[in-house]
JSON list of C-alpha atoms in Angstrom, two decimals:
[
{"chain": "A", "resi": 1, "resn": "UNK", "atom": "CA", "xyz": [5.23, -6.13, 17.74]},
{"chain": "A", "resi": 2, "resn": "UNK", "atom": "CA", "xyz": [4.04, -4.39, 14.69]},
{"chain": "A", "resi": 3, "resn": "UNK", "atom": "CA", "xyz": [0.92, -2.92, 13.88]},
{"chain": "A", "resi": 4, "resn": "UNK", "atom": "CA", "xyz": [-0.68, -0.96, 11.10]},
{"chain": "A", "resi": 5, "resn": "UNK", "atom": "CA", "xyz": [-3.12, 1.09, 10.21]},
{"chain": "A", "resi": 6, "resn": "UNK", "atom": "CA", "xyz": [-3.63, 2.55, 6.26]},
{"chain": "A", "resi": 7, "resn": "UNK", "atom": "CA", "xyz": [-6.26, 5.13, 5.85]},
{"chain": "A", "resi": 8, "resn": "UNK", "atom": "CA", "xyz": [-6.45, 7.55, 3.15]},
{"chain": "A", "resi": 9, "resn": "UNK", "atom": "CA", "xyz": [-9.21, 4.96, 1.30]},
{"chain": "A", "resi": 10, "resn": "UNK", "atom": "CA", "xyz": [-12.37, 6.88, -0.42]},
{"chain": "A", "resi": 11, "resn": "UNK", "atom": "CA", "xyz": [-14.57, 6.91, -3.10]},
{"chain": "A", "resi": 12, "resn": "UNK", "atom": "CA", "xyz": [-12.20, 9.03, -6.74]},
{"chain": "A", "resi": 13, "resn": "UNK", "atom": "CA", "xyz": [-13.56, 9.52, -9.82]},
{"chain": "A", "resi": 14, "resn": "UNK", "atom": "CA", "xyz": [-11.95, 7.78, -13.04]},
{"chain": "A", "resi": 15, "resn": "UNK", "atom": "CA", "xyz": [-8.23, 9.87, -13.55]},
{"chain": "A", "resi": 16, "resn": "UNK", "atom": "CA", "xyz": [-8.54, 11.07, -9.76]},
{"chain": "A", "resi": 17, "resn": "UNK", "atom": "CA", "xyz": [-5.41, 10.59, -7.32]},
{"chain": "A", "resi": 18, "resn": "UNK", "atom": "CA", "xyz": [-5.52, 9.63, -3.93]},
{"chain": "A", "resi": 19, "resn": "UNK", "atom": "CA", "xyz": [-2.66, 9.11, -1.18]},
{"chain": "A", "resi": 20, "resn": "UNK", "atom": "CA", "xyz": [-2.90, 6.22, 0.54]},
{"chain": "A", "resi": 21, "resn": "UNK", "atom": "CA", "xyz": [-0.98, 5.90, 3.45]},
{"chain": "A", "resi": 22, "resn": "UNK", "atom": "CA", "xyz": [0.55, 3.72, 6.19]},
{"chain": "A", "resi": 23, "resn": "UNK", "atom": "CA", "xyz": [1.79, 4.63, 9.80]},
{"chain": "A", "resi": 24, "resn": "UNK", "atom": "CA", "xyz": [3.41, 1.88, 11.71]},
{"chain": "A", "resi": 25, "resn": "UNK", "atom": "CA", "xyz": [4.45, 1.36, 15.45]},
{"chain": "A", "resi": 26, "resn": "UNK", "atom": "CA", "xyz": [5.66, -0.82, 18.09]},
{"chain": "A", "resi": 27, "resn": "UNK", "atom": "CA", "xyz": [8.96, -2.82, 17.42]},
{"chain": "A", "resi": 28, "resn": "UNK", "atom": "CA", "xyz": [9.79, -0.58, 13.90]},
{"chain": "A", "resi": 29, "resn": "UNK", "atom": "CA", "xyz": [12.91, -0.35, 14.06]},
{"chain": "A", "resi": 30, "resn": "UNK", "atom": "CA", "xyz": [12.85, -3.95, 12.34]},
{"chain": "A", "resi": 31, "resn": "UNK", "atom": "CA", "xyz": [10.86, -3.34, 9.23]},
{"chain": "A", "resi": 32, "resn": "UNK", "atom": "CA", "xyz": [13.48, -4.16, 6.53]},
{"chain": "A", "resi": 33, "resn": "UNK", "atom": "CA", "xyz": [10.69, -3.45, 3.68]},
{"chain": "A", "resi": 34, "resn": "UNK", "atom": "CA", "xyz": [7.25, -2.17, 3.48]},
{"chain": "A", "resi": 35, "resn": "UNK", "atom": "CA", "xyz": [4.70, -2.98, 0.59]},
{"chain": "A", "resi": 36, "resn": "UNK", "atom": "CA", "xyz": [1.11, -2.30, -0.82]},
{"chain": "A", "resi": 37, "resn": "UNK", "atom": "CA", "xyz": [-1.57, -4.87, -1.66]},
{"chain": "A", "resi": 38, "resn": "UNK", "atom": "CA", "xyz": [-5.12, -4.83, -3.28]},
{"chain": "A", "resi": 39, "resn": "UNK", "atom": "CA", "xyz": [-7.38, -7.31, -3.48]},
{"chain": "A", "resi": 40, "resn": "UNK", "atom": "CA", "xyz": [-10.85, -6.78, -5.74]},
{"chain": "A", "resi": 41, "resn": "UNK", "atom": "CA", "xyz": [-14.07, -8.79, -3.87]},
{"chain": "A", "resi": 42, "resn": "UNK", "atom": "CA", "xyz": [-13.14, -12.44, -4.98]},
{"chain": "A", "resi": 43, "resn": "UNK", "atom": "CA", "xyz": [-9.89, -12.20, -6.07]},
{"chain": "A", "resi": 44, "resn": "UNK", "atom": "CA", "xyz": [-6.48, -12.55, -5.18]},
{"chain": "A", "resi": 45, "resn": "UNK", "atom": "CA", "xyz": [-4.21, -10.68, -3.05]},
{"chain": "A", "resi": 46, "resn": "UNK", "atom": "CA", "xyz": [-1.73, -8.98, -5.20]},
{"chain": "A", "resi": 47, "resn": "UNK", "atom": "CA", "xyz": [1.36, -6.89, -5.43]},
{"chain": "A", "resi": 48, "resn": "UNK", "atom": "CA", "xyz": [0.33, -3.56, -6.20]},
{"chain": "A", "resi": 49, "resn": "UNK", "atom": "CA", "xyz": [4.34, -1.44, -5.25]},
{"chain": "A", "resi": 50, "resn": "UNK", "atom": "CA", "xyz": [6.88, -2.04, -1.87]},
{"chain": "A", "resi": 51, "resn": "UNK", "atom": "CA", "xyz": [9.47, -0.35, -0.96]},
{"chain": "A", "resi": 52, "resn": "UNK", "atom": "CA", "xyz": [12.67, -1.91, 1.09]},
{"chain": "A", "resi": 53, "resn": "UNK", "atom": "CA", "xyz": [14.19, 0.75, 4.69]},
{"chain": "A", "resi": 54, "resn": "UNK", "atom": "CA", "xyz": [17.10, 2.12, 2.15]},
{"chain": "A", "resi": 55, "resn": "UNK", "atom": "CA", "xyz": [14.32, 3.28, -0.45]},
{"chain": "A", "resi": 56, "resn": "UNK", "atom": "CA", "xyz": [14.85, 1.12, -2.80]},
{"chain": "A", "resi": 57, "resn": "UNK", "atom": "CA", "xyz": [11.57, 0.76, -4.58]},
{"chain": "A", "resi": 58, "resn": "UNK", "atom": "CA", "xyz": [9.37, -2.05, -6.84]},
{"chain": "A", "resi": 59, "resn": "UNK", "atom": "CA", "xyz": [6.41, -1.96, -8.45]},
{"chain": "A", "resi": 60, "resn": "UNK", "atom": "CA", "xyz": [5.39, -5.44, -10.35]},
{"chain": "A", "resi": 61, "resn": "UNK", "atom": "CA", "xyz": [2.29, -3.80, -12.70]},
{"chain": "A", "resi": 62, "resn": "UNK", "atom": "CA", "xyz": [1.70, -0.25, -11.80]},
{"chain": "A", "resi": 63, "resn": "UNK", "atom": "CA", "xyz": [3.41, 2.47, -13.60]},
{"chain": "A", "resi": 64, "resn": "UNK", "atom": "CA", "xyz": [0.00, 4.91, -12.32]},
{"chain": "A", "resi": 65, "resn": "UNK", "atom": "CA", "xyz": [1.13, 4.46, -8.57]},
{"chain": "A", "resi": 66, "resn": "UNK", "atom": "CA", "xyz": [4.57, 5.42, -6.16]},
{"chain": "A", "resi": 67, "resn": "UNK", "atom": "CA", "xyz": [4.85, 4.10, -3.27]},
{"chain": "A", "resi": 68, "resn": "UNK", "atom": "CA", "xyz": [7.17, 6.26, -0.74]},
{"chain": "A", "resi": 69, "resn": "UNK", "atom": "CA", "xyz": [8.20, 6.33, 3.26]},
{"chain": "A", "resi": 70, "resn": "UNK", "atom": "CA", "xyz": [8.95, 9.04, 5.73]},
{"chain": "A", "resi": 71, "resn": "UNK", "atom": "CA", "xyz": [10.67, 6.72, 8.25]},
{"chain": "A", "resi": 72, "resn": "UNK", "atom": "CA", "xyz": [10.64, 9.53, 10.15]},
{"chain": "A", "resi": 73, "resn": "UNK", "atom": "CA", "xyz": [7.73, 8.75, 10.31]},
{"chain": "A", "resi": 74, "resn": "UNK", "atom": "CA", "xyz": [6.92, 4.57, 10.33]},
{"chain": "A", "resi": 75, "resn": "UNK", "atom": "CA", "xyz": [4.62, 5.80, 8.02]},
{"chain": "A", "resi": 76, "resn": "UNK", "atom": "CA", "xyz": [4.17, 4.43, 4.02]},
{"chain": "A", "resi": 77, "resn": "UNK", "atom": "CA", "xyz": [2.76, 5.46, 1.41]},
{"chain": "A", "resi": 78, "resn": "UNK", "atom": "CA", "xyz": [1.26, 5.39, -1.97]},
{"chain": "A", "resi": 79, "resn": "UNK", "atom": "CA", "xyz": [0.62, 7.93, -4.71]},
{"chain": "A", "resi": 80, "resn": "UNK", "atom": "CA", "xyz": [-2.04, 6.35, -6.79]},
{"chain": "A", "resi": 81, "resn": "UNK", "atom": "CA", "xyz": [-2.89, 8.73, -10.03]},
{"chain": "A", "resi": 82, "resn": "UNK", "atom": "CA", "xyz": [-5.16, 7.89, -13.37]},
{"chain": "A", "resi": 83, "resn": "UNK", "atom": "CA", "xyz": [-7.36, 6.17, -11.21]},
{"chain": "A", "resi": 84, "resn": "UNK", "atom": "CA", "xyz": [-8.95, 3.51, -13.53]},
{"chain": "A", "resi": 85, "resn": "UNK", "atom": "CA", "xyz": [-12.65, 1.25, -11.97]},
{"chain": "A", "resi": 86, "resn": "UNK", "atom": "CA", "xyz": [-10.41, -1.89, -11.92]},
{"chain": "A", "resi": 87, "resn": "UNK", "atom": "CA", "xyz": [-8.15, -0.59, -9.36]},
{"chain": "A", "resi": 88, "resn": "UNK", "atom": "CA", "xyz": [-11.58, -0.08, -6.54]},
{"chain": "A", "resi": 89, "resn": "UNK", "atom": "CA", "xyz": [-9.99, -2.25, -4.37]},
{"chain": "A", "resi": 90, "resn": "UNK", "atom": "CA", "xyz": [-9.75, -3.00, -0.46]},
{"chain": "A", "resi": 91, "resn": "UNK", "atom": "CA", "xyz": [-6.04, -1.69, -0.27]},
{"chain": "A", "resi": 92, "resn": "UNK", "atom": "CA", "xyz": [-3.37, -2.82, 2.61]},
{"chain": "A", "resi": 93, "resn": "UNK", "atom": "CA", "xyz": [-0.29, -2.25, 3.33]},
{"chain": "A", "resi": 94, "resn": "UNK", "atom": "CA", "xyz": [2.07, -4.70, 5.08]},
{"chain": "A", "resi": 95, "resn": "UNK", "atom": "CA", "xyz": [5.67, -4.78, 6.59]},
{"chain": "A", "resi": 96, "resn": "UNK", "atom": "CA", "xyz": [7.96, -7.44, 6.82]},
{"chain": "A", "resi": 97, "resn": "UNK", "atom": "CA", "xyz": [10.61, -7.87, 9.65]},
{"chain": "A", "resi": 98, "resn": "UNK", "atom": "CA", "xyz": [12.48, -10.51, 9.16]},
{"chain": "A", "resi": 99, "resn": "UNK", "atom": "CA", "xyz": [12.92, -13.82, 11.76]},
{"chain": "A", "resi": 100, "resn": "UNK", "atom": "CA", "xyz": [9.93, -12.55, 12.97]},
{"chain": "A", "resi": 101, "resn": "UNK", "atom": "CA", "xyz": [7.24, -12.48, 10.27]},
{"chain": "A", "resi": 102, "resn": "UNK", "atom": "CA", "xyz": [5.05, -9.77, 8.40]},
{"chain": "A", "resi": 103, "resn": "UNK", "atom": "CA", "xyz": [2.52, -8.02, 9.62]},
{"chain": "A", "resi": 104, "resn": "UNK", "atom": "CA", "xyz": [-0.04, -6.94, 7.64]},
{"chain": "A", "resi": 105, "resn": "UNK", "atom": "CA", "xyz": [-2.75, -3.58, 8.37]},
{"chain": "A", "resi": 106, "resn": "UNK", "atom": "CA", "xyz": [-6.40, -3.71, 8.42]},
{"chain": "A", "resi": 107, "resn": "UNK", "atom": "CA", "xyz": [-6.52, -2.81, 4.67]},
{"chain": "A", "resi": 108, "resn": "UNK", "atom": "CA", "xyz": [-8.71, 1.31, 3.83]},
{"chain": "A", "resi": 109, "resn": "UNK", "atom": "CA", "xyz": [-10.67, 0.68, 0.84]},
{"chain": "A", "resi": 110, "resn": "UNK", "atom": "CA", "xyz": [-10.37, 2.29, -2.09]},
{"chain": "A", "resi": 111, "resn": "UNK", "atom": "CA", "xyz": [-13.65, 2.85, -5.38]},
{"chain": "A", "resi": 112, "resn": "UNK", "atom": "CA", "xyz": [-13.34, 4.44, -8.00]},
{"chain": "A", "resi": 113, "resn": "UNK", "atom": "CA", "xyz": [-16.76, 5.80, -10.26]},
{"chain": "A", "resi": 114, "resn": "UNK", "atom": "CA", "xyz": [-15.86, 5.33, -13.79]}
]
């Protein structure tokens, strides 16, 4: 019902910045919250940041990252600053629709060189 497409990943030097985008399509009106997760090889997929449809944000452990949404464009963003090599991972966007489950994007690779 909801489709997500991530973009903006790539190779960046340590200390640099990237902005990831997550474009939602389909039945986007159901979305109550969106989030960014990341998963490095051999590791679990962990929440980086989340944002509700009202703009409330949550950061478990990412003081260098900022999540935002443009509801008119049905797009969520993850601004990543002061990137470190340990930030290297595949970054996934997800969207939650209460009663309908969660949707995941395909992911976008972020590689930070030391």
